[in-house]
CSV table of C-alpha atoms in Angstrom, one decimal:
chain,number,residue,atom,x,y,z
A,1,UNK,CA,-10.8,67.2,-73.5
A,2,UNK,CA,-12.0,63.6,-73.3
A,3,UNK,CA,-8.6,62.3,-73.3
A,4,UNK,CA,-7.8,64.6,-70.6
A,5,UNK,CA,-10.0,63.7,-68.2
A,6,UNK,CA,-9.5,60.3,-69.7
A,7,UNK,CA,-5.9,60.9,-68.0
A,8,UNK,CA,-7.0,62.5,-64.7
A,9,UNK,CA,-9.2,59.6,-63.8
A,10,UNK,CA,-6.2,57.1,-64.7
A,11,UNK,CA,-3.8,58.7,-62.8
A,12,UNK,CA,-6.4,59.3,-59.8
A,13,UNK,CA,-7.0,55.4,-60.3
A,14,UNK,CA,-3.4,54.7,-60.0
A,15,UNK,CA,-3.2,56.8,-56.9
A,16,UNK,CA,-5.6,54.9,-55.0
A,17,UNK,CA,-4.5,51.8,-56.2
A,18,UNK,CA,-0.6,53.0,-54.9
A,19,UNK,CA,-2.8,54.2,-51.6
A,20,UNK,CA,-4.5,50.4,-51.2
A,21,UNK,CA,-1.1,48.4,-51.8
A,22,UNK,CA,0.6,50.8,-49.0
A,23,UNK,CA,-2.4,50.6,-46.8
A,24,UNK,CA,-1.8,47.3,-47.1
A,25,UNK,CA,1.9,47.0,-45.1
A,26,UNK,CA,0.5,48.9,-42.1
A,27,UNK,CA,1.1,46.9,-38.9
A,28,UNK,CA,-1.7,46.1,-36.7
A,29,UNK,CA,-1.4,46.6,-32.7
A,30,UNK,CA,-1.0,43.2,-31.0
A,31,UNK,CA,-0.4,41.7,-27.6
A,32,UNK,CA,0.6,38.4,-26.7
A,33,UNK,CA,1.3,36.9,-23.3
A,34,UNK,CA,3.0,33.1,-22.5
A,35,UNK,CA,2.3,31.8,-18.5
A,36,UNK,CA,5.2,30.4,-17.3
A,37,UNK,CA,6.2,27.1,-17.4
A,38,UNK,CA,4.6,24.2,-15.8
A,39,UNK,CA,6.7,21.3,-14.8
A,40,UNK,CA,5.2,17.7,-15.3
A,41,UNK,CA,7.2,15.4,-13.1
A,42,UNK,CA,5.9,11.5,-12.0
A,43,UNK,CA,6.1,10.8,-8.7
A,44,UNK,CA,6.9,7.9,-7.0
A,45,UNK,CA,5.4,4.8,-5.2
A,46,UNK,CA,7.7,2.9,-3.0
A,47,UNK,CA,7.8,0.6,0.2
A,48,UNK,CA,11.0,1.1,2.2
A,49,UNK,CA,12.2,-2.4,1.2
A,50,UNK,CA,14.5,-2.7,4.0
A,51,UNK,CA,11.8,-2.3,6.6
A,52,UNK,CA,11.0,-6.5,6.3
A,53,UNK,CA,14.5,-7.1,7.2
A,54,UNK,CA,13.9,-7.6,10.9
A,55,UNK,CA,12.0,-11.0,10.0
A,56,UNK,CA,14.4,-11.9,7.2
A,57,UNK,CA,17.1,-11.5,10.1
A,58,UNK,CA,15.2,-14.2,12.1
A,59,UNK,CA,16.9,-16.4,10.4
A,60,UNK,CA,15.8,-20.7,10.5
A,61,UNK,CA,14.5,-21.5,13.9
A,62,UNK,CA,15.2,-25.2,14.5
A,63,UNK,CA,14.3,-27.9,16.8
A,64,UNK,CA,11.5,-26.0,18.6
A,65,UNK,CA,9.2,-27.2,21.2
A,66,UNK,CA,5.5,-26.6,22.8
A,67,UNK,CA,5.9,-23.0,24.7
A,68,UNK,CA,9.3,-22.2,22.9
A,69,UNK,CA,9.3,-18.7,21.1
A,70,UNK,CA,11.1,-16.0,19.2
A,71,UNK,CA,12.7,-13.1,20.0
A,72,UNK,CA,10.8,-10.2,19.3
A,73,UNK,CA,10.6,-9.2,15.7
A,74,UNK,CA,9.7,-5.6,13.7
A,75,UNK,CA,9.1,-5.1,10.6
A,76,UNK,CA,8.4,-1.3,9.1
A,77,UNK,CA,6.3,-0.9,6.4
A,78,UNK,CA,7.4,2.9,5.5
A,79,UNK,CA,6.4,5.2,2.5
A,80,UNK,CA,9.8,6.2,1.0
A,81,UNK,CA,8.0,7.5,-2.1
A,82,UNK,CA,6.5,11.1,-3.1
A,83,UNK,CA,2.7,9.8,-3.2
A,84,UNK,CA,0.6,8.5,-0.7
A,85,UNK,CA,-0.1,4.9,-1.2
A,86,UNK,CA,-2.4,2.2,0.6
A,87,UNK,CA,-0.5,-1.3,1.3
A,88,UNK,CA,-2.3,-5.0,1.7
A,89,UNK,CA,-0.2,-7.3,3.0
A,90,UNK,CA,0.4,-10.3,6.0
A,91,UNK,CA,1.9,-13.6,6.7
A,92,UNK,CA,2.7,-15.9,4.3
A,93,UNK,CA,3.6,-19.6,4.6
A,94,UNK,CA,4.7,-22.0,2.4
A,95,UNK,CA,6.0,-25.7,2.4
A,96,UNK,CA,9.9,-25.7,3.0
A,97,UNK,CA,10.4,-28.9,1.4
A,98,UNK,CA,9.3,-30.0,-2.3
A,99,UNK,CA,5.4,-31.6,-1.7
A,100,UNK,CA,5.5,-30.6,1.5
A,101,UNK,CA,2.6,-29.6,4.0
A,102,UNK,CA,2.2,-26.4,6.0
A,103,UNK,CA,0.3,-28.3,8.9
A,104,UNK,CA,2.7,-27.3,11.6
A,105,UNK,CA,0.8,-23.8,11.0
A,106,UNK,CA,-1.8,-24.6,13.0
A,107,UNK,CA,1.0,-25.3,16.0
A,108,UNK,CA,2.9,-22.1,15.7
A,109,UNK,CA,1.0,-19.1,17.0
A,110,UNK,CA,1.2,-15.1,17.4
A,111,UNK,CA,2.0,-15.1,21.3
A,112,UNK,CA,2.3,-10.9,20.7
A,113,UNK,CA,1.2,-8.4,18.1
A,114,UNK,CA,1.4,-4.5,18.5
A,115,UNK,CA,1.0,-2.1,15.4
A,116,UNK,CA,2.2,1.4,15.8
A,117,UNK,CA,1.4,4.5,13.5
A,118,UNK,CA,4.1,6.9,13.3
A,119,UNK,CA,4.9,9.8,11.3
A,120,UNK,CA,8.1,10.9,9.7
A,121,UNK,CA,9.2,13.0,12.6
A,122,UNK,CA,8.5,9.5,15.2
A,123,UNK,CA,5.1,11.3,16.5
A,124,UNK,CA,2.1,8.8,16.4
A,125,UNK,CA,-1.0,9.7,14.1
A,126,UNK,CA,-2.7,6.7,15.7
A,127,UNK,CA,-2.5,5.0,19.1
A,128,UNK,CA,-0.6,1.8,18.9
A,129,UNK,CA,-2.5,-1.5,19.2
A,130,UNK,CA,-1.3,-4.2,21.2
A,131,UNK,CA,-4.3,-6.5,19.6
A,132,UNK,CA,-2.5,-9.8,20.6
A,133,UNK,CA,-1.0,-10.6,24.3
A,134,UNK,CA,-0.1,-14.3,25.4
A,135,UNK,CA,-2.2,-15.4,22.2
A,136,UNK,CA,-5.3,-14.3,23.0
A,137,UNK,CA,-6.9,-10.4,22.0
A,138,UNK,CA,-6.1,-7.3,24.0
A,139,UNK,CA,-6.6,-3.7,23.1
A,140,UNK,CA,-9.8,-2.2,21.7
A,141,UNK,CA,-10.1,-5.1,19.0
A,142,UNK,CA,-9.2,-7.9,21.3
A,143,UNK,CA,-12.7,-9.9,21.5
A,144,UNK,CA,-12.3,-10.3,17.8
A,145,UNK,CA,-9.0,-12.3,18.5
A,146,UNK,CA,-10.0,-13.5,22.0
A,147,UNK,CA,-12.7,-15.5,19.6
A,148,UNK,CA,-10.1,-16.7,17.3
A,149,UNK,CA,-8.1,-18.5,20.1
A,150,UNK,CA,-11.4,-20.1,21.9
A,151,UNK,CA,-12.5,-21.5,18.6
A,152,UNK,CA,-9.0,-22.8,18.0
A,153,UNK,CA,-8.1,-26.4,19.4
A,154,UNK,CA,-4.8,-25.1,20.5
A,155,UNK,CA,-6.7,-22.4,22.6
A,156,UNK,CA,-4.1,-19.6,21.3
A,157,UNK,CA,-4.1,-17.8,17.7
A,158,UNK,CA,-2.3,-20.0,15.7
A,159,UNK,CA,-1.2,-19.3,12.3
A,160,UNK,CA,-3.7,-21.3,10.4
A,161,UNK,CA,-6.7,-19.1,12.5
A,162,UNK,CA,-5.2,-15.8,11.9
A,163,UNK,CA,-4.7,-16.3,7.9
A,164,UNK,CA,-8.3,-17.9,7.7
A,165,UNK,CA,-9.8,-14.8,9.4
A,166,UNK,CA,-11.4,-12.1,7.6
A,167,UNK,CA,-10.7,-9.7,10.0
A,168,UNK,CA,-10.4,-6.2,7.9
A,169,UNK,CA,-12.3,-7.5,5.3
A,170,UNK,CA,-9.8,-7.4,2.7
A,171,UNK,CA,-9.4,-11.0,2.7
A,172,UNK,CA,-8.3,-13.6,5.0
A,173,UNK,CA,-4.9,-13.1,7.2
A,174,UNK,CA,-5.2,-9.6,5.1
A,175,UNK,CA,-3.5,-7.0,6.9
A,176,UNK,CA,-3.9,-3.2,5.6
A,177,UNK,CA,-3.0,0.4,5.9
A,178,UNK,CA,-2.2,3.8,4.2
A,179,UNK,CA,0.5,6.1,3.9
A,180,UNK,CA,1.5,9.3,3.3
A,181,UNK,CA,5.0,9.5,2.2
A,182,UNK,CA,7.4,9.7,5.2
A,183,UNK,CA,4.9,7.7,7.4
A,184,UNK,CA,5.0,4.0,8.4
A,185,UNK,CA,3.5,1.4,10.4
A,186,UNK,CA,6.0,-0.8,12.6
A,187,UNK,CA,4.1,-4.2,13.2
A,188,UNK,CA,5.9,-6.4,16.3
A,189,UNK,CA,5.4,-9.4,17.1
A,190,UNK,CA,6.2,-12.7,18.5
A,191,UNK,CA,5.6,-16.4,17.2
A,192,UNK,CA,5.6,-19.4,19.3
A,193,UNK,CA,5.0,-23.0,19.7
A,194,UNK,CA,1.5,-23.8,21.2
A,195,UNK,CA,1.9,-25.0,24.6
A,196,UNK,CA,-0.8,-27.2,24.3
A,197,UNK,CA,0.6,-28.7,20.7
A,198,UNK,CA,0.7,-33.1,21.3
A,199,UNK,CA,3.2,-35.9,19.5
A,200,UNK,CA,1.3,-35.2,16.6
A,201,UNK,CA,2.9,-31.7,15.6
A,202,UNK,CA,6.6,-33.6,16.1
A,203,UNK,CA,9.0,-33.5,13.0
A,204,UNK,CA,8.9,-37.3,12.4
A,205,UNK,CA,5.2,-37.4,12.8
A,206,UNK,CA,3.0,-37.6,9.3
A,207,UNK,CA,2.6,-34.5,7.3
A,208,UNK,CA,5.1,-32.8,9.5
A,209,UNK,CA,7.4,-30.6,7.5
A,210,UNK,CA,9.2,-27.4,7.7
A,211,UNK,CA,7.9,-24.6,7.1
A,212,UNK,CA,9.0,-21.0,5.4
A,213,UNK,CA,7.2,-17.7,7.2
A,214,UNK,CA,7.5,-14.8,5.5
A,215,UNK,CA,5.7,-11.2,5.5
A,216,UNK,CA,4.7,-9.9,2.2
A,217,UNK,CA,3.4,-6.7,1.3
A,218,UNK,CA,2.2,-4.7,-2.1
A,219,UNK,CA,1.0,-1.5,-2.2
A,220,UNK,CA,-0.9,0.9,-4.8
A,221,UNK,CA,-2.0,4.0,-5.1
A,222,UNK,CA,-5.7,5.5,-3.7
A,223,UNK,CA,-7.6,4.8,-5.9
A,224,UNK,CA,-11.0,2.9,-7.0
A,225,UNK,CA,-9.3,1.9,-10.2
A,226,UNK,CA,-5.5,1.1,-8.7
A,227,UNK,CA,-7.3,-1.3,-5.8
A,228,UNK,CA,-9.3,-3.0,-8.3
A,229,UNK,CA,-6.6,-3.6,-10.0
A,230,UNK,CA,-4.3,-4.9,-7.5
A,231,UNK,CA,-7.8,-6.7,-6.4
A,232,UNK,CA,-7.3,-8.4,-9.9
A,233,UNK,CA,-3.8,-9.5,-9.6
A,234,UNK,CA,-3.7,-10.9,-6.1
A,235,UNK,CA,-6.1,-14.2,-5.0
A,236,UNK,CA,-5.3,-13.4,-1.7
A,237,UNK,CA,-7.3,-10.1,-1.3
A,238,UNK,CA,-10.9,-9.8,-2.0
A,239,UNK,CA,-13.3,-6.7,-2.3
A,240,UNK,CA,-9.8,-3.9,-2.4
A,241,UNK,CA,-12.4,-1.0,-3.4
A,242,UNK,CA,-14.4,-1.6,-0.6
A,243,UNK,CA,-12.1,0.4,1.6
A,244,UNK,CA,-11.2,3.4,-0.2
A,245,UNK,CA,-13.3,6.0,2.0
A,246,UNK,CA,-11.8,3.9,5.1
A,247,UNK,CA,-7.9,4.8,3.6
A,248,UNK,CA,-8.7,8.3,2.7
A,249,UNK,CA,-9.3,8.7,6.2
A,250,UNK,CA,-5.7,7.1,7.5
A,251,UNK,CA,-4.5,9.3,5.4
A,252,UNK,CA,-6.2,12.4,6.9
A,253,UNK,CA,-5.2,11.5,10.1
A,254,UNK,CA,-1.2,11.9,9.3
């Protein structure tokens, strides 16, 4: 009788440990779900580097006189990128000639400067600005430039004034701006010999030398850390960061 039940409660052991190890291979209900794929692509910063090609195309002006001028010049400063950007940028001269001098500068002047804000499709986001006329100021920012020829001896704004202005505050002869991609700004302009510009200013006189002009520009993205940076890099422009809010706007605007 004991080994009987001895039996029955083995075998009724063995069936619930056969019951266990099959419970065991059940499957469990489950879900799963994957989003669809998200693309990660860098975009791009870029100046249309073509757009300074209408001063390159000046070519060297030579034997030049008080009241002579140039022809008319544009140069674009367009966003051919895929992110919007801010650009610094302006005049730039340099000695032509190895220890040279750049004090014909402050006998060349801006007779004309007009800045126009276009979009992609050609329509203006800004009105233009015609802030230079006969070398004096125009336009709704003309008494800053008016000033800059009467404190000038040559009475006109030379060279030499306009890169030793502060006049956006991103450092002196600093020029600035910001683009959304497909937008530009076309800045015109003509240069000139001051009328008013004696012996002293001709090429066998001292310190007289050629001189190379050139417009520069760098750009960077919007942002505190990007315009501190370029801040860093650049002598030439001073307090970048200072301007962000004033950017985010120009970029609203297009």
């Amino acid at each position: 009788m004991t080994m009987r039940r001895n039996i029955i409660i083995s075998l009724v052991l063995i069936g619930l440990l056969a019951f266990g190890i099959g419970f065991g291979t059940f499957a469990w209900f489950t879900s799963s779900a994957t989003s669809q794929n998200n693309t990660f692509t860098a975009g791009t910063l870029k100046l249309n580097e073509n757009g300074l090609s209408g001063f390159t195309n000046l070519g060297n002006i030579g034997n030049i006189a008080p009241g002579d001028s140039t022809d008319e010049v544009s140069v674009v400063i367009e966003n051919t990128g895929s992110l919007d950007l801010a650009w610094f940028g302006g005049f730039r001269v340099t000695p032509a000639v190895e220890n040279g001098t750049t004090k014909l500068a402050e006998a060349i002047y801006i007779k004309y400067a007009k800045m126009e804000f276009l979009k992609e499709d050609g329509s203006i986001w800004e009105p233009a600005d015609e802030f230079i006329v006969n070398g004096t100021g125009s336009g709704p920012y003309g008494a800053f430039y008016t000033q800059l020829a009467q404190n000038d001896p040559m009475g006109v704004v030379t060279l030499k004034s306009f890169l030793e202005a502060n006049a956006m505050g991103a450092g002196p002869g600093v020029q600035m701006g910001a683009l959304k991609p497909g937008s530009n700004y076309k800045f015109t302009f003509v240069l000139g010999f001051a009328p008013n510009a004696g012996n002293e200013y001709q090429a066998d006189a001292e310190d007289i030398n050629p001189v190379n002009i050139s417009y520069a520009v760098d750009a960077t993205q919007i942002d505190l850390g990007a315009l501190e940076a370029l801040d860093n890099q650049h002598p030439e422009y001073a307090g970048l960061t200072n301007h962000l809010a004033w950017l985010n706007v120009q970029i609203a605007k297009q």
